[in-house]
């Protein structure tokens, strides 16, 4: 089964981890441990990766030669990447940063996420593809706090398999086992 982590990483990111200025997030660490290919700037330039800000603005601001893209175009690129993999993951953590008051206007961040989803839905074959959007915690929905909230986190399901998966998702701990079952069509996976 082919798996893709669609995020683009820079050499500077890995240098920051090596020097202990940053730590890998869970998604990155798990991808590395599982041997999933990590995409870089060449993948980004070829339209085979998406940077975490969706538009490449942060990279361009640091003088890195990458194309400027719209969030909708980033969504189309994600749909293209997913068309050749059984499972594709993209980690968009700008909502977390905005919720903690560390980056960006929350409304603008949600608008970018909405445009990304529009691009995915425009380009994906939803008869063959399931789009699942969820979070590991709440915090963006409550402008009165910069901490994680105890609010339930919804899961947005669009496309193939949504009716089978939806009843199984009651907590964040349900997401991975439900996805594995969907991907393996009920075949036990160690």
mmCIF file of C-alpha atoms in Angstrom:
data_model
loop_
_atom_site.group_PDB
_atom_site.id
_atom_site.type_symbol
_atom_site.label_atom_id
_atom_site.label_comp_id
_atom_site.label_asym_id
_atom_site.label_seq_id
_atom_site.Cartn_x
_atom_site.Cartn_y
_atom_site.Cartn_z
ATOM 1 C CA UNK A 1 0.000 0.000 0.000
ATOM 2 C CA UNK A 2 1.550 3.313 -1.009
ATOM 3 C CA UNK A 3 1.452 6.142 1.504
ATOM 4 C CA UNK A 4 2.349 9.777 0.965
ATOM 5 C CA UNK A 5 3.102 12.587 3.350
ATOM 6 C CA UNK A 6 2.398 15.548 1.078
ATOM 7 C CA UNK A 7 4.104 18.226 3.186
ATOM 8 C CA UNK A 8 7.311 19.776 1.850
ATOM 9 C CA UNK A 9 10.253 20.092 4.236
ATOM 10 C CA UNK A 10 13.373 22.221 3.960
ATOM 11 C CA UNK A 11 16.975 21.467 4.845
ATOM 12 C CA UNK A 12 16.712 24.305 7.395
ATOM 13 C CA UNK A 13 13.930 22.418 9.161
ATOM 14 C CA UNK A 14 16.076 19.287 9.538
ATOM 15 C CA UNK A 15 19.057 21.411 10.650
ATOM 16 C CA UNK A 16 16.853 22.992 13.343
ATOM 17 C CA UNK A 17 15.790 19.531 14.538
ATOM 18 C CA UNK A 18 19.392 18.305 14.546
ATOM 19 C CA UNK A 19 20.481 21.316 16.617
ATOM 20 C CA UNK A 20 17.503 20.819 18.965
ATOM 21 C CA UNK A 21 15.948 24.220 18.186
ATOM 22 C CA UNK A 22 12.878 22.300 16.964
ATOM 23 C CA UNK A 23 11.377 18.905 17.604
ATOM 24 C CA UNK A 24 9.576 16.802 15.032
ATOM 25 C CA UNK A 25 5.820 16.939 15.273
ATOM 26 C CA UNK A 26 4.103 13.571 15.681
ATOM 27 C CA UNK A 27 3.159 13.337 11.993
ATOM 28 C CA UNK A 28 6.720 13.928 10.808
ATOM 29 C CA UNK A 29 8.238 11.612 13.387
ATOM 30 C CA UNK A 30 5.805 8.819 12.534
ATOM 31 C CA UNK A 31 6.418 9.232 8.801
ATOM 32 C CA UNK A 32 10.165 9.011 9.338
ATOM 33 C CA UNK A 33 9.796 5.938 11.565
ATOM 34 C CA UNK A 34 7.538 4.262 8.984
ATOM 35 C CA UNK A 35 9.941 4.952 6.122
ATOM 36 C CA UNK A 36 7.539 7.253 4.285
ATOM 37 C CA UNK A 37 9.372 9.428 1.769
ATOM 38 C CA UNK A 38 9.880 12.983 2.988
ATOM 39 C CA UNK A 39 9.280 15.563 0.292
ATOM 40 C CA UNK A 40 11.536 18.547 -0.205
ATOM 41 C CA UNK A 41 11.832 21.725 -2.213
ATOM 42 C CA UNK A 42 12.348 19.934 -5.534
ATOM 43 C CA UNK A 43 9.031 18.128 -4.995
ATOM 44 C CA UNK A 44 7.437 21.463 -4.144
ATOM 45 C CA UNK A 45 8.774 23.079 -7.314
ATOM 46 C CA UNK A 46 7.441 20.125 -9.341
ATOM 47 C CA UNK A 47 3.962 20.435 -7.812
ATOM 48 C CA UNK A 48 4.428 17.153 -5.913
ATOM 49 C CA UNK A 49 4.322 18.610 -2.393
ATOM 50 C CA UNK A 50 2.562 21.385 -0.491
ATOM 51 C CA UNK A 51 4.215 23.714 2.019
ATOM 52 C CA UNK A 52 2.514 24.155 5.372
ATOM 53 C CA UNK A 53 1.410 27.730 4.606
ATOM 54 C CA UNK A 54 -0.218 26.496 1.347
ATOM 55 C CA UNK A 55 1.065 29.424 -0.739
ATOM 56 C CA UNK A 56 4.862 29.168 -0.314
ATOM 57 C CA UNK A 57 4.854 32.731 1.019
ATOM 58 C CA UNK A 58 7.052 31.860 4.008
ATOM 59 C CA UNK A 59 9.670 30.249 1.804
ATOM 60 C CA UNK A 60 9.640 33.104 -0.704
ATOM 61 C CA UNK A 61 10.008 35.614 2.146
ATOM 62 C CA UNK A 62 13.261 33.820 3.053
ATOM 63 C CA UNK A 63 14.561 34.078 -0.531
ATOM 64 C CA UNK A 64 13.857 30.484 -1.519
ATOM 65 C CA UNK A 65 13.030 30.149 -5.206
ATOM 66 C CA UNK A 66 9.661 28.376 -5.266
ATOM 67 C CA UNK A 67 6.516 29.272 -7.164
ATOM 68 C CA UNK A 68 3.774 31.249 -5.490
ATOM 69 C CA UNK A 69 0.553 29.235 -5.470
ATOM 70 C CA UNK A 70 -2.970 29.889 -4.316
ATOM 71 C CA UNK A 71 -4.508 27.737 -1.596
ATOM 72 C CA UNK A 72 -6.919 26.405 -4.215
ATOM 73 C CA UNK A 73 -3.989 25.370 -6.436
ATOM 74 C CA UNK A 74 -2.373 23.716 -3.394
ATOM 75 C CA UNK A 75 -5.602 21.731 -2.987
ATOM 76 C CA UNK A 76 -5.457 20.631 -6.608
ATOM 77 C CA UNK A 77 -1.850 19.514 -6.061
ATOM 78 C CA UNK A 78 -2.915 17.498 -3.008
ATOM 79 C CA UNK A 79 -5.633 15.826 -5.071
ATOM 80 C CA UNK A 80 -3.050 14.956 -7.726
ATOM 81 C CA UNK A 81 -0.653 13.513 -5.141
ATOM 82 C CA UNK A 82 -3.452 11.471 -3.599
ATOM 83 C CA UNK A 83 -4.483 10.062 -6.972
ATOM 84 C CA UNK A 84 -1.348 7.900 -7.010
ATOM 85 C CA UNK A 85 -1.388 6.755 -3.363
ATOM 86 C CA UNK A 86 -3.737 4.633 -1.284
ATOM 87 C CA UNK A 87 -3.297 7.052 1.641
ATOM 88 C CA UNK A 88 -2.113 10.658 1.559
ATOM 89 C CA UNK A 89 -1.695 12.845 4.630
ATOM 90 C CA UNK A 90 -1.213 16.595 4.722
ATOM 91 C CA UNK A 91 -0.611 18.320 8.038
ATOM 92 C CA UNK A 92 -1.968 21.889 8.116
ATOM 93 C CA UNK A 93 -0.925 23.288 11.473
ATOM 94 C CA UNK A 94 -1.524 26.968 10.722
ATOM 95 C CA UNK A 95 -4.912 26.642 12.451
ATOM 96 C CA UNK A 96 -3.119 25.489 15.614
ATOM 97 C CA UNK A 97 -0.637 28.359 15.460
ATOM 98 C CA UNK A 98 -3.415 30.907 14.871
ATOM 99 C CA UNK A 99 -5.482 29.444 17.712
ATOM 100 C CA UNK A 100 -2.522 29.835 20.062
ATOM 101 C CA UNK A 101 -2.045 33.428 18.853
ATOM 102 C CA UNK A 102 1.362 32.643 17.349
ATOM 103 C CA UNK A 103 0.743 33.150 13.640
ATOM 104 C CA UNK A 104 -1.823 34.780 11.460
ATOM 105 C CA UNK A 105 -5.369 35.977 11.732
ATOM 106 C CA UNK A 106 -7.636 32.998 12.518
ATOM 107 C CA UNK A 107 -10.231 34.092 9.964
ATOM 108 C CA UNK A 108 -7.622 34.363 7.188
ATOM 109 C CA UNK A 109 -6.193 30.966 8.121
ATOM 110 C CA UNK A 110 -9.642 29.339 7.963
ATOM 111 C CA UNK A 111 -10.294 31.048 4.615
ATOM 112 C CA UNK A 112 -7.044 29.555 3.258
ATOM 113 C CA UNK A 113 -8.057 26.133 4.553
ATOM 114 C CA UNK A 114 -11.467 26.530 2.928
ATOM 115 C CA UNK A 115 -9.846 27.419 -0.413
ATOM 116 C CA UNK A 116 -7.525 24.404 -0.083
ATOM 117 C CA UNK A 117 -10.538 22.146 0.409
ATOM 118 C CA UNK A 118 -12.226 23.752 -2.600
ATOM 119 C CA UNK A 119 -9.205 22.899 -4.736
ATOM 120 C CA UNK A 120 -9.156 19.315 -3.475
ATOM 121 C CA UNK A 121 -12.859 18.850 -4.168
ATOM 122 C CA UNK A 122 -12.539 20.399 -7.635
ATOM 123 C CA UNK A 123 -9.758 17.998 -8.621
ATOM 124 C CA UNK A 124 -10.352 14.745 -6.715
ATOM 125 C CA UNK A 125 -12.427 11.887 -8.064
ATOM 126 C CA UNK A 126 -14.787 11.598 -5.102
ATOM 127 C CA UNK A 127 -16.129 8.291 -6.399
ATOM 128 C CA UNK A 128 -12.672 6.865 -5.614
ATOM 129 C CA UNK A 129 -11.322 9.257 -2.980
ATOM 130 C CA UNK A 130 -12.291 9.937 0.620
ATOM 131 C CA UNK A 131 -11.363 13.356 1.991
ATOM 132 C CA UNK A 132 -11.109 13.377 5.793
ATOM 133 C CA UNK A 133 -10.450 16.590 7.704
ATOM 134 C CA UNK A 134 -10.015 16.529 11.461
ATOM 135 C CA UNK A 135 -7.862 17.887 14.260
ATOM 136 C CA UNK A 136 -6.144 16.530 17.323
ATOM 137 C CA UNK A 137 -7.786 19.130 19.588
ATOM 138 C CA UNK A 138 -9.877 22.272 19.647
ATOM 139 C CA UNK A 139 -8.537 25.793 20.106
ATOM 140 C CA UNK A 140 -9.234 27.903 17.024
ATOM 141 C CA UNK A 141 -12.995 27.994 17.635
ATOM 142 C CA UNK A 142 -12.659 29.918 20.926
ATOM 143 C CA UNK A 143 -11.072 33.337 20.499
ATOM 144 C CA UNK A 144 -11.227 33.843 24.256
ATOM 145 C CA UNK A 145 -8.415 31.404 24.997
ATOM 146 C CA UNK A 146 -5.087 30.476 23.510
ATOM 147 C CA UNK A 147 -5.139 27.067 25.156
ATOM 148 C CA UNK A 148 -6.572 23.809 23.850
ATOM 149 C CA UNK A 149 -10.285 23.534 24.476
ATOM 150 C CA UNK A 150 -12.307 20.534 25.585
ATOM 151 C CA UNK A 151 -14.794 21.009 22.739
ATOM 152 C CA UNK A 152 -15.465 17.968 20.564
ATOM 153 C CA UNK A 153 -13.459 17.961 17.352
ATOM 154 C CA UNK A 154 -15.554 17.302 14.270
ATOM 155 C CA UNK A 155 -14.522 15.163 11.347
ATOM 156 C CA UNK A 156 -15.461 16.295 7.857
ATOM 157 C CA UNK A 157 -15.879 13.348 5.473
ATOM 158 C CA UNK A 158 -16.457 13.826 1.753
ATOM 159 C CA UNK A 159 -16.416 11.198 -0.968
ATOM 160 C CA UNK A 160 -16.009 7.443 -1.216
ATOM 161 C CA UNK A 161 -16.482 5.474 1.988
ATOM 162 C CA UNK A 162 -17.812 8.353 4.072
ATOM 163 C CA UNK A 163 -20.993 6.520 5.041
ATOM 164 C CA UNK A 164 -18.973 3.525 6.292
ATOM 165 C CA UNK A 165 -16.459 5.613 8.204
ATOM 166 C CA UNK A 166 -18.691 8.294 9.768
ATOM 167 C CA UNK A 167 -20.426 6.107 12.378
ATOM 168 C CA UNK A 168 -17.062 4.870 13.649
ATOM 169 C CA UNK A 169 -15.620 8.309 14.431
ATOM 170 C CA UNK A 170 -16.493 9.323 17.980
ATOM 171 C CA UNK A 171 -13.027 10.371 19.206
ATOM 172 C CA UNK A 172 -9.605 11.160 17.755
ATOM 173 C CA UNK A 173 -8.480 7.669 18.762
ATOM 174 C CA UNK A 174 -11.040 6.228 16.325
ATOM 175 C CA UNK A 175 -9.532 7.871 13.229
ATOM 176 C CA UNK A 176 -6.446 5.692 12.664
ATOM 177 C CA UNK A 177 -8.126 2.295 13.199
ATOM 178 C CA UNK A 178 -11.077 3.280 11.001
ATOM 179 C CA UNK A 179 -8.749 4.433 8.208
ATOM 180 C CA UNK A 180 -6.693 1.233 8.432
ATOM 181 C CA UNK A 181 -9.868 -0.872 8.209
ATOM 182 C CA UNK A 182 -11.095 1.151 5.235
ATOM 183 C CA UNK A 183 -7.739 0.839 3.457
ATOM 184 C CA UNK A 184 -7.392 -2.875 4.073
ATOM 185 C CA UNK A 185 -11.062 -3.712 3.401
ATOM 186 C CA UNK A 186 -11.316 -5.571 6.688
ATOM 187 C CA UNK A 187 -8.127 -7.619 6.248
ATOM 188 C CA UNK A 188 -6.406 -7.718 9.671
ATOM 189 C CA UNK A 189 -3.272 -5.590 9.805
ATOM 190 C CA UNK A 190 -0.626 -6.210 12.482
#
